[in-house]
């Protein structure tokens, strides 16, 4: 009896030793796996020079040597592109497990886009400063006459300032999103910068609608005066009077202004559409259709873009168009303010000096007043 008990005790004892051993192996394995997962990179670094090739492809099965009937390339393609049609959750976008293009987008946004964008804007500012230093203010050749003519009515000026003020707010808050962390964060500190950027984001989102309204108003009011014609080519050939002396003839808007107008209208539409697509994510897909149309013209672009790719392209496009517009508008603000004597009044009071009108918009002035658009010296008004 005692022998039987001793036997049973020793076999129980043996079993508990065995369980302890199995448990110890399991713990060691778990710790080892955790260690290799977290310290994988260290391990890689430590094996520098050693053969660290990944294990052989699993020969048509899923990676990790597990069983499966999908090829490795197909498997990873589906992980990257999304398992369209096979995901049962309502939000099919979540079928994309790894979105490789996101890394490209991040690299482009924080790399060349930010860098070349800042160069472009700084180059325009430097050129304008240089032009001002060399040429000075463009004066009214025949001096201020003291008599004025009406150039823009109240509605014109409302449309202009609605667009201008909203554009400037959009530009400042938008540039803060792109460059604020480099320029303002070190000066303001994280709390202030976060509060400012948060407020800026709301300003950007809501003011966008005022800008869109301004664009529509400007188009309706001024498109009839901005249709390009042959006279614009002559104006451009003379550089608007910079080359060859004299002021080339112009109607209500000269060729330079027509260019500004169309940049504002077309750029404004484009920046608004891409902005709406950013404001209401995944509601639009502009790029797949555009790329498909371009492919019909011989391009070779991906036309079956995932929703997230659409968003990323929208963001890049929105920024590119906005920065080009800012560069153009910087030049416009210069010429409409300090760059040219008498210009600001057109959008200030709405009335301009007669000599300014005769020199810069001779045909418009002649039509408006019935008087000759020629300058006081008898030379064609510039
Ligand atoms: C402080 C900023 C600005 C100033 C001082 C300014 C000044 C002016 C002036 C004086 C005119 C009338 C030119 C003339 O009589 O021939 C004008 C026209 C115009 N402005 Fe502005 N502007 C400013 C900002 C903007 C902005 C931000 C936009 C659009 C985003 C804009 C778009 C236009 C357009 C499309 C015209 C008509 C075409 C032209 O004259 O170039 N302006 N502006």
Tab-separated table of C-alpha atoms and ligand atoms in Angstrom:
chain	number	residue	atom	x	y	z
A	1	UNK	CA	0.000	0.000	0.000
A	2	UNK	CA	2.798	2.332	1.113
A	3	UNK	CA	4.685	1.256	-2.020
A	4	UNK	CA	1.713	2.106	-4.209
A	5	UNK	CA	1.417	5.547	-2.559
A	6	UNK	CA	5.149	6.239	-3.051
A	7	UNK	CA	4.797	5.144	-6.702
A	8	UNK	CA	1.799	7.446	-7.220
A	9	UNK	CA	3.592	10.352	-5.490
A	10	UNK	CA	6.717	9.890	-7.546
A	11	UNK	CA	4.737	9.655	-10.796
A	12	UNK	CA	2.776	12.865	-9.802
A	13	UNK	CA	6.103	14.459	-8.940
A	14	UNK	CA	7.507	13.382	-12.315
A	15	UNK	CA	4.474	14.810	-14.128
A	16	UNK	CA	4.724	18.152	-12.332
A	17	UNK	CA	8.438	18.307	-13.253
A	18	UNK	CA	7.479	17.614	-16.829
A	19	UNK	CA	4.782	20.310	-16.766
A	20	UNK	CA	7.266	22.774	-15.233
A	21	UNK	CA	9.763	21.953	-17.988
A	22	UNK	CA	7.155	22.396	-20.762
A	23	UNK	CA	6.043	25.655	-19.142
A	24	UNK	CA	9.639	26.877	-18.923
A	25	UNK	CA	10.209	26.055	-22.619
A	26	UNK	CA	7.005	27.873	-23.567
A	27	UNK	CA	7.975	30.959	-21.510
A	28	UNK	CA	11.458	30.935	-23.014
A	29	UNK	CA	9.993	30.618	-26.513
A	30	UNK	CA	7.498	33.439	-25.904
A	31	UNK	CA	10.182	35.714	-24.504
A	32	UNK	CA	12.470	34.774	-27.351
A	33	UNK	CA	9.838	35.584	-29.950
A	34	UNK	CA	9.031	38.897	-28.276
A	35	UNK	CA	12.685	39.685	-28.147
A	36	UNK	CA	13.223	38.872	-31.805
A	37	UNK	CA	10.150	40.929	-32.813
A	38	UNK	CA	11.130	44.026	-30.854
A	39	UNK	CA	14.830	43.735	-31.324
A	40	UNK	CA	14.670	42.574	-34.926
A	41	UNK	CA	16.429	45.630	-36.233
A	42	UNK	CA	19.139	45.383	-33.603
A	43	UNK	CA	19.629	41.795	-34.509
A	44	UNK	CA	19.887	42.766	-38.171
A	45	UNK	CA	22.402	45.442	-37.330
A	46	UNK	CA	24.377	42.987	-35.235
A	47	UNK	CA	24.609	40.559	-38.121
A	48	UNK	CA	26.097	43.135	-40.454
A	49	UNK	CA	28.108	41.390	-43.066
A	50	UNK	CA	26.475	38.072	-42.289
A	51	UNK	CA	24.043	36.422	-44.705
A	52	UNK	CA	20.692	37.877	-43.607
A	53	UNK	CA	18.641	37.049	-46.689
A	54	UNK	CA	14.950	36.527	-45.972
A	55	UNK	CA	13.808	32.912	-45.921
A	56	UNK	CA	13.086	31.400	-49.283
A	57	UNK	CA	9.725	32.292	-50.823
A	58	UNK	CA	7.180	29.748	-49.761
A	59	UNK	CA	6.647	28.414	-53.245
A	60	UNK	CA	3.138	29.566	-54.004
A	61	UNK	CA	1.920	29.570	-50.444
A	62	UNK	CA	1.395	32.438	-48.076
A	63	UNK	CA	4.575	33.770	-46.453
A	64	UNK	CA	5.756	32.192	-43.251
A	65	UNK	CA	5.668	28.712	-44.810
A	66	UNK	CA	2.013	28.319	-43.822
A	67	UNK	CA	-0.286	26.504	-46.151
A	68	UNK	CA	-2.334	28.414	-48.706
A	69	UNK	CA	-3.168	28.516	-52.372
A	70	UNK	CA	-2.289	32.148	-53.173
A	71	UNK	CA	1.047	33.139	-54.682
A	72	UNK	CA	3.218	35.445	-52.592
A	73	UNK	CA	3.024	38.295	-55.088
A	74	UNK	CA	-0.758	38.020	-55.299
A	75	UNK	CA	-0.968	37.893	-51.522
A	76	UNK	CA	1.088	41.076	-51.033
A	77	UNK	CA	-0.688	42.841	-53.916
A	78	UNK	CA	-3.999	42.259	-52.165
A	79	UNK	CA	-2.617	43.456	-48.843
A	80	UNK	CA	-1.458	46.662	-50.582
A	81	UNK	CA	-4.330	47.285	-52.989
A	82	UNK	CA	-7.158	46.094	-50.756
A	83	UNK	CA	-9.050	42.872	-51.007
A	84	UNK	CA	-11.796	44.375	-53.120
A	85	UNK	CA	-14.961	42.393	-53.084
A	86	UNK	CA	-13.694	39.999	-50.474
A	87	UNK	CA	-13.897	42.194	-47.368
A	88	UNK	CA	-17.165	41.679	-45.530
A	89	UNK	CA	-16.943	44.811	-43.307
A	90	UNK	CA	-19.059	47.778	-44.505
A	91	UNK	CA	-16.083	50.108	-45.088
A	92	UNK	CA	-14.318	48.422	-47.986
A	93	UNK	CA	-11.411	50.902	-47.734
A	94	UNK	CA	-10.334	49.105	-44.574
A	95	UNK	CA	-9.490	46.113	-46.754
A	96	UNK	CA	-6.210	47.890	-47.527
A	97	UNK	CA	-3.844	46.693	-44.841
A	98	UNK	CA	-0.600	48.285	-46.018
A	99	UNK	CA	-0.790	51.322	-48.315
A	100	UNK	CA	2.692	51.628	-49.787
A	101	UNK	CA	1.809	54.772	-51.784
A	102	UNK	CA	1.292	56.559	-48.460
A	103	UNK	CA	5.033	56.490	-47.914
A	104	UNK	CA	5.640	57.992	-51.397
A	105	UNK	CA	3.039	60.682	-50.695
A	106	UNK	CA	4.647	61.571	-47.368
A	107	UNK	CA	8.103	61.724	-48.944
A	108	UNK	CA	6.885	63.977	-51.802
A	109	UNK	CA	4.900	66.282	-49.501
A	110	UNK	CA	7.650	66.753	-46.946
A	111	UNK	CA	10.394	66.695	-49.583
A	112	UNK	CA	10.288	68.261	-53.053
A	113	UNK	CA	6.800	69.748	-52.719
A	114	UNK	CA	7.671	71.787	-49.617
A	115	UNK	CA	11.178	72.584	-50.834
A	116	UNK	CA	10.450	73.723	-54.406
A	117	UNK	CA	7.239	75.446	-53.270
A	118	UNK	CA	9.176	77.614	-50.829
A	119	UNK	CA	11.838	78.342	-53.460
A	120	UNK	CA	9.213	79.463	-55.961
A	121	UNK	CA	7.528	81.867	-53.546
A	122	UNK	CA	10.830	83.244	-52.245
A	123	UNK	CA	12.143	83.643	-55.815
A	124	UNK	CA	9.068	85.702	-56.772
A	125	UNK	CA	9.501	87.929	-53.708
A	126	UNK	CA	13.223	88.380	-54.503
A	127	UNK	CA	12.496	89.207	-58.171
A	128	UNK	CA	9.836	91.758	-57.202
A	129	UNK	CA	12.229	93.380	-54.714
A	130	UNK	CA	14.934	93.476	-57.400
A	131	UNK	CA	12.510	94.926	-59.952
A	132	UNK	CA	11.422	97.594	-57.468
A	133	UNK	CA	15.059	98.433	-56.664
A	134	UNK	CA	16.009	98.763	-60.352
A	135	UNK	CA	12.866	100.205	-61.931
A	136	UNK	CA	11.183	101.896	-58.973
A	137	UNK	CA	7.484	102.680	-58.977
A	138	UNK	CA	5.804	102.857	-62.411
A	139	UNK	CA	4.704	106.511	-62.475
A	140	UNK	CA	1.866	108.146	-64.398
A	141	UNK	CA	3.944	109.593	-67.279
A	142	UNK	CA	1.861	112.742	-67.617
A	143	UNK	CA	1.395	113.234	-63.905
A	144	UNK	CA	-1.818	113.175	-61.903
A	145	UNK	CA	-4.502	115.142	-63.768
A	146	UNK	CA	-6.782	115.522	-60.760
A	147	UNK	CA	-9.783	114.382	-62.830
A	148	UNK	CA	-11.040	110.839	-62.325
A	149	UNK	CA	-13.189	108.322	-64.187
A	150	UNK	CA	-15.187	105.438	-62.763
A	151	UNK	CA	-13.379	102.111	-63.266
A	152	UNK	CA	-15.061	99.621	-60.918
A	153	UNK	CA	-18.484	99.763	-59.257
A	154	UNK	CA	-19.374	98.596	-55.777
A	155	UNK	CA	-20.238	95.059	-56.863
A	156	UNK	CA	-16.916	94.706	-58.712
A	157	UNK	CA	-15.014	95.856	-55.671
A	158	UNK	CA	-17.029	93.608	-53.355
A	159	UNK	CA	-16.213	90.602	-55.558
A	160	UNK	CA	-12.548	91.576	-55.656
A	161	UNK	CA	-12.078	92.091	-51.929
A	162	UNK	CA	-14.152	89.046	-51.012
A	163	UNK	CA	-11.842	86.930	-53.166
A	164	UNK	CA	-8.694	88.789	-52.105
A	165	UNK	CA	-9.261	88.711	-48.335
A	166	UNK	CA	-10.390	85.089	-48.341
A	167	UNK	CA	-7.476	84.072	-50.593
A	168	UNK	CA	-4.938	85.742	-48.316
A	169	UNK	CA	-6.437	84.023	-45.232
A	170	UNK	CA	-6.468	80.685	-47.054
A	171	UNK	CA	-2.872	81.177	-48.182
A	172	UNK	CA	-1.619	82.059	-44.692
A	173	UNK	CA	-3.456	79.220	-42.912
A	174	UNK	CA	-2.582	76.741	-45.680
A	175	UNK	CA	1.101	77.674	-45.625
A	176	UNK	CA	1.050	77.208	-41.859
A	177	UNK	CA	-0.057	73.609	-42.344
A	178	UNK	CA	2.857	73.027	-44.730
A	179	UNK	CA	5.632	75.126	-43.168
A	180	UNK	CA	4.372	76.104	-39.692
A	181	UNK	CA	6.279	73.355	-37.917
A	182	UNK	CA	9.557	74.678	-39.312
A	183	UNK	CA	8.839	78.420	-39.027
A	184	UNK	CA	6.341	79.053	-36.208
A	185	UNK	CA	6.672	76.040	-33.907
A	186	UNK	CA	10.213	76.893	-32.760
A	187	UNK	CA	9.133	80.498	-32.078
A	188	UNK	CA	5.704	79.945	-30.494
A	189	UNK	CA	6.244	76.646	-28.684
A	190	UNK	CA	3.962	73.583	-28.969
A	191	UNK	CA	0.882	74.875	-27.056
A	192	UNK	CA	0.566	78.191	-28.873
A	193	UNK	CA	1.379	76.625	-32.215
A	194	UNK	CA	-1.193	73.861	-31.733
A	195	UNK	CA	-3.907	76.388	-30.764
A	196	UNK	CA	-3.060	78.642	-33.704
A	197	UNK	CA	-2.974	75.775	-36.185
A	198	UNK	CA	-6.266	74.392	-34.876
A	199	UNK	CA	-7.925	77.812	-35.274
A	200	UNK	CA	-6.257	78.195	-38.691
A	201	UNK	CA	-7.696	74.883	-39.822
A	202	UNK	CA	-11.248	76.078	-39.070
A	203	UNK	CA	-10.591	79.414	-40.793
A	204	UNK	CA	-9.256	77.525	-43.827
A	205	UNK	CA	-12.222	75.133	-43.986
A	206	UNK	CA	-14.929	77.810	-43.703
A	207	UNK	CA	-13.333	80.753	-45.562
A	208	UNK	CA	-12.919	78.437	-48.550
A	209	UNK	CA	-16.626	78.965	-49.324
A	210	UNK	CA	-16.242	82.772	-49.399
A	211	UNK	CA	-13.371	82.319	-51.859
A	212	UNK	CA	-15.504	80.073	-54.080
A	213	UNK	CA	-18.277	82.667	-54.097
A	214	UNK	CA	-15.747	85.376	-54.987
A	215	UNK	CA	-14.449	83.312	-57.905
A	216	UNK	CA	-17.974	82.826	-59.267
A	217	UNK	CA	-18.759	86.562	-58.926
A	218	UNK	CA	-15.503	87.617	-60.588
A	219	UNK	CA	-16.108	85.252	-63.465
A	220	UNK	CA	-19.639	86.496	-64.062
A	221	UNK	CA	-18.644	90.176	-63.799
A	222	UNK	CA	-15.378	90.226	-65.738
A	223	UNK	CA	-15.273	87.341	-68.199
A	224	UNK	CA	-16.588	89.527	-71.056
A	225	UNK	CA	-13.550	91.817	-70.662
A	226	UNK	CA	-11.065	88.972	-70.421
A	227	UNK	CA	-11.550	87.131	-73.711
A	228	UNK	CA	-8.077	86.957	-75.307
A	229	UNK	CA	-7.581	88.623	-78.712
A	230	UNK	CA	-4.836	89.622	-81.160
A	231	UNK	CA	-4.144	92.894	-79.364
A	232	UNK	CA	-2.991	90.923	-76.331
A	233	UNK	CA	-0.168	89.395	-78.393
A	234	UNK	CA	1.069	92.891	-79.346
A	235	UNK	CA	0.872	93.937	-75.701
A	236	UNK	CA	2.855	90.867	-74.648
A	237	UNK	CA	5.419	91.374	-77.452
A	238	UNK	CA	6.159	94.819	-76.027
A	239	UNK	CA	6.288	93.384	-72.507
A	240	UNK	CA	3.409	95.694	-71.570
A	241	UNK	CA	5.612	98.707	-72.290
A	242	UNK	CA	8.762	97.443	-70.593
A	243	UNK	CA	10.489	96.882	-73.939
A	244	UNK	CA	10.409	99.281	-76.849
A	245	UNK	CA	9.105	102.201	-74.763
A	246	UNK	CA	5.578	103.605	-74.798
A	247	UNK	CA	2.399	102.058	-73.449
A	248	UNK	CA	0.866	99.470	-75.792
A	249	UNK	CA	-2.863	99.883	-76.435
A	250	UNK	CA	-5.187	98.050	-74.088
A	251	UNK	CA	-8.888	97.619	-73.434
A	252	UNK	CA	-10.373	97.383	-69.940
A	253	UNK	CA	-7.906	94.641	-69.073
A	254	UNK	CA	-4.485	94.292	-70.708
A	255	UNK	CA	-2.924	90.899	-71.565
A	256	UNK	CA	-1.093	90.697	-68.222
A	257	UNK	CA	-4.337	91.213	-66.346
A	258	UNK	CA	-6.138	88.682	-68.522
A	259	UNK	CA	-3.473	86.143	-67.568
A	260	UNK	CA	-4.032	86.953	-63.879
A	261	UNK	CA	-7.797	86.646	-64.386
A	262	UNK	CA	-7.584	83.193	-65.968
A	263	UNK	CA	-5.028	81.949	-63.430
A	264	UNK	CA	-7.407	83.063	-60.663
A	265	UNK	CA	-10.497	81.532	-62.299
A	266	UNK	CA	-9.027	78.221	-63.503
A	267	UNK	CA	-6.638	77.859	-60.567
A	268	UNK	CA	-9.479	78.870	-58.249
A	269	UNK	CA	-11.792	76.176	-59.644
A	270	UNK	CA	-9.065	73.548	-59.424
A	271	UNK	CA	-7.966	74.478	-55.907
A	272	UNK	CA	-11.643	74.582	-54.825
A	273	UNK	CA	-12.466	71.139	-56.232
A	274	UNK	CA	-9.383	69.513	-54.738
A	275	UNK	CA	-10.114	71.383	-51.472
A	276	UNK	CA	-13.681	70.027	-51.404
A	277	UNK	CA	-12.314	66.543	-51.942
A	278	UNK	CA	-10.042	67.048	-48.931
A	279	UNK	CA	-12.873	68.513	-46.858
A	280	UNK	CA	-15.210	65.604	-47.635
A	281	UNK	CA	-12.825	62.637	-47.843
A	282	UNK	CA	-13.629	59.767	-50.208
A	283	UNK	CA	-16.635	61.584	-51.703
A	284	UNK	CA	-14.918	62.386	-55.014
A	285	UNK	CA	-12.468	60.590	-57.236
A	286	UNK	CA	-11.149	63.109	-59.725
A	287	UNK	CA	-7.880	61.447	-60.648
A	288	UNK	CA	-8.955	58.003	-61.895
A	289	UNK	CA	-11.248	59.617	-64.496
A	290	UNK	CA	-8.712	62.300	-65.464
A	291	UNK	CA	-5.954	59.715	-65.842
A	292	UNK	CA	-8.238	57.479	-67.918
A	293	UNK	CA	-8.959	60.445	-70.233
A	294	UNK	CA	-5.242	61.247	-70.488
A	295	UNK	CA	-4.503	57.590	-71.265
A	296	UNK	CA	-6.800	57.886	-74.290
A	297	UNK	CA	-4.463	60.669	-75.471
A	298	UNK	CA	-1.484	58.340	-75.166
A	299	UNK	CA	-0.477	58.758	-71.530
A	300	UNK	CA	0.205	55.712	-69.381
A	301	UNK	CA	-1.221	56.554	-65.973
A	302	UNK	CA	-2.907	54.357	-63.363
A	303	UNK	CA	-6.655	54.790	-63.767
A	304	UNK	CA	-7.858	52.372	-61.102
A	305	UNK	CA	-6.752	54.278	-58.030
A	306	UNK	CA	-7.651	53.238	-54.496
A	307	UNK	CA	-9.684	55.831	-52.518
A	308	UNK	CA	-6.691	56.633	-50.331
A	309	UNK	CA	-4.521	57.280	-53.400
A	310	UNK	CA	-7.153	59.704	-54.669
A	311	UNK	CA	-6.890	61.585	-51.359
A	312	UNK	CA	-3.110	61.682	-51.534
A	313	UNK	CA	-3.083	62.961	-55.124
A	314	UNK	CA	-5.716	65.550	-54.179
A	315	UNK	CA	-3.524	66.836	-51.387
A	316	UNK	CA	-0.457	67.122	-53.652
A	317	UNK	CA	-2.474	68.801	-56.425
A	318	UNK	CA	-4.207	71.216	-54.008
A	319	UNK	CA	-0.818	72.339	-52.695
A	320	UNK	CA	0.802	72.665	-56.150
A	321	UNK	CA	-2.054	74.796	-57.536
A	322	UNK	CA	-2.234	76.912	-54.365
A	323	UNK	CA	1.512	77.630	-54.413
A	324	UNK	CA	1.489	78.565	-58.118
A	325	UNK	CA	-1.471	80.871	-57.439
A	326	UNK	CA	0.274	82.452	-54.454
A	327	UNK	CA	3.363	83.118	-56.614
A	328	UNK	CA	1.236	84.796	-59.314
A	329	UNK	CA	-0.857	86.752	-56.787
A	330	UNK	CA	2.288	88.071	-55.061
A	331	UNK	CA	3.186	89.772	-58.356
A	332	UNK	CA	-0.401	91.014	-58.729
A	333	UNK	CA	-0.458	92.495	-55.207
A	334	UNK	CA	2.861	94.215	-55.929
A	335	UNK	CA	1.686	95.871	-59.151
A	336	UNK	CA	-1.725	96.752	-57.672
A	337	UNK	CA	-0.177	98.511	-54.657
A	338	UNK	CA	3.375	99.874	-54.400
A	339	UNK	CA	4.417	98.848	-57.925
A	340	UNK	CA	2.283	101.291	-59.932
A	341	UNK	CA	1.164	104.811	-59.169
A	342	UNK	CA	-2.598	105.238	-59.345
A	343	UNK	CA	-3.486	101.528	-59.662
A	344	UNK	CA	-4.805	100.902	-56.142
A	345	UNK	CA	-7.532	103.554	-56.509
A	346	UNK	CA	-9.287	101.311	-59.035
A	347	UNK	CA	-10.089	98.821	-56.269
A	348	UNK	CA	-10.051	101.414	-53.471
A	349	UNK	CA	-12.476	104.177	-54.423
A	350	UNK	CA	-13.380	102.633	-57.761
A	351	UNK	CA	-12.227	105.796	-59.613
A	352	UNK	CA	-8.878	106.255	-61.396
A	353	UNK	CA	-7.005	109.312	-62.597
A	354	UNK	CA	-7.748	110.192	-66.217
A	355	UNK	CA	-4.073	110.199	-67.177
A	356	UNK	CA	-3.591	106.741	-65.650
A	357	UNK	CA	-6.599	105.481	-67.618
A	358	UNK	CA	-5.388	107.088	-70.893
A	359	UNK	CA	-1.907	105.648	-70.487
A	360	UNK	CA	-2.682	102.110	-69.336
A	361	UNK	CA	-6.099	101.404	-70.871
A	362	UNK	CA	-6.294	103.727	-73.890
A	363	UNK	CA	-9.036	101.874	-75.800
A	364	UNK	CA	-11.227	101.451	-72.710
A	365	UNK	CA	-10.767	105.141	-71.814
A	366	UNK	CA	-11.644	106.298	-75.337
A	367	UNK	CA	-14.783	104.142	-75.373
A	368	UNK	CA	-15.827	105.286	-71.903
A	369	UNK	CA	-15.377	109.019	-72.393
A	370	UNK	CA	-15.592	109.453	-76.158
A	371	UNK	CA	-12.242	111.257	-75.880
A	372	UNK	CA	-8.976	110.161	-77.431
A	373	UNK	CA	-7.058	107.526	-75.534
A	374	UNK	CA	-3.840	109.217	-76.564
A	375	UNK	CA	-1.526	110.660	-73.941
A	376	UNK	CA	-1.132	114.448	-73.446
A	377	UNK	CA	1.917	114.488	-75.736
A	378	UNK	CA	-0.149	113.081	-78.584
A	379	UNK	CA	1.736	109.780	-78.354
A	380	UNK	CA	-0.420	106.655	-78.156
A	381	UNK	CA	-1.265	106.158	-74.532
A	382	UNK	CA	0.493	103.158	-73.011
B	1	LIG	C1	-3.833	93.171	-51.017
B	1	LIG	C2	-4.047	92.453	-52.079
B	1	LIG	C3	-4.516	92.969	-53.415
B	1	LIG	C4	-4.427	94.208	-53.996
B	1	LIG	C5	-3.790	95.451	-53.442
B	1	LIG	C6	-5.083	94.127	-55.286
B	1	LIG	C7	-5.241	95.163	-56.164
B	1	LIG	C8	-5.938	95.113	-57.349
B	1	LIG	C9	-6.201	96.239	-58.218
B	1	LIG	C10	-5.753	97.654	-57.965
B	1	LIG	C11	-6.906	95.777	-59.293
B	1	LIG	C12	-7.425	96.604	-60.474
B	1	LIG	C13	-6.426	96.742	-61.574
B	1	LIG	C14	-6.962	97.652	-62.658
B	1	LIG	O1	-7.669	98.595	-62.361
B	1	LIG	O2	-6.681	97.422	-63.816
B	1	LIG	C15	-7.069	94.351	-59.104
B	1	LIG	C16	-7.699	93.522	-60.010
B	1	LIG	C17	-7.817	92.152	-59.863
B	1	LIG	N1	-7.475	91.416	-58.745
B	1	LIG	FE1	-6.530	92.138	-57.094
B	1	LIG	N2	-5.523	92.843	-55.467
B	1	LIG	C18	-5.185	92.097	-54.357
B	1	LIG	C19	-5.426	90.736	-54.122
B	1	LIG	C20	-6.016	89.924	-55.048
B	1	LIG	C21	-6.223	88.500	-54.858
B	1	LIG	C22	-5.770	87.719	-53.613
B	1	LIG	C23	-6.811	88.038	-55.975
B	1	LIG	C24	-7.248	86.617	-56.308
B	1	LIG	C25	-6.948	85.553	-55.658
B	1	LIG	C26	-6.995	89.142	-56.878
B	1	LIG	C27	-7.555	89.037	-58.118
B	1	LIG	C28	-7.737	90.098	-58.998
B	1	LIG	C29	-8.232	89.959	-60.343
B	1	LIG	C30	-8.637	88.661	-61.035
B	1	LIG	C31	-8.282	91.245	-60.880
B	1	LIG	C32	-8.716	91.601	-62.322
B	1	LIG	C33	-7.569	91.397	-63.257
B	1	LIG	C34	-6.399	92.291	-62.923
B	1	LIG	O3	-6.585	93.497	-62.777
B	1	LIG	O4	-5.303	91.744	-62.814
B	1	LIG	N3	-6.522	90.262	-56.280
B	1	LIG	N4	-6.498	93.978	-57.914
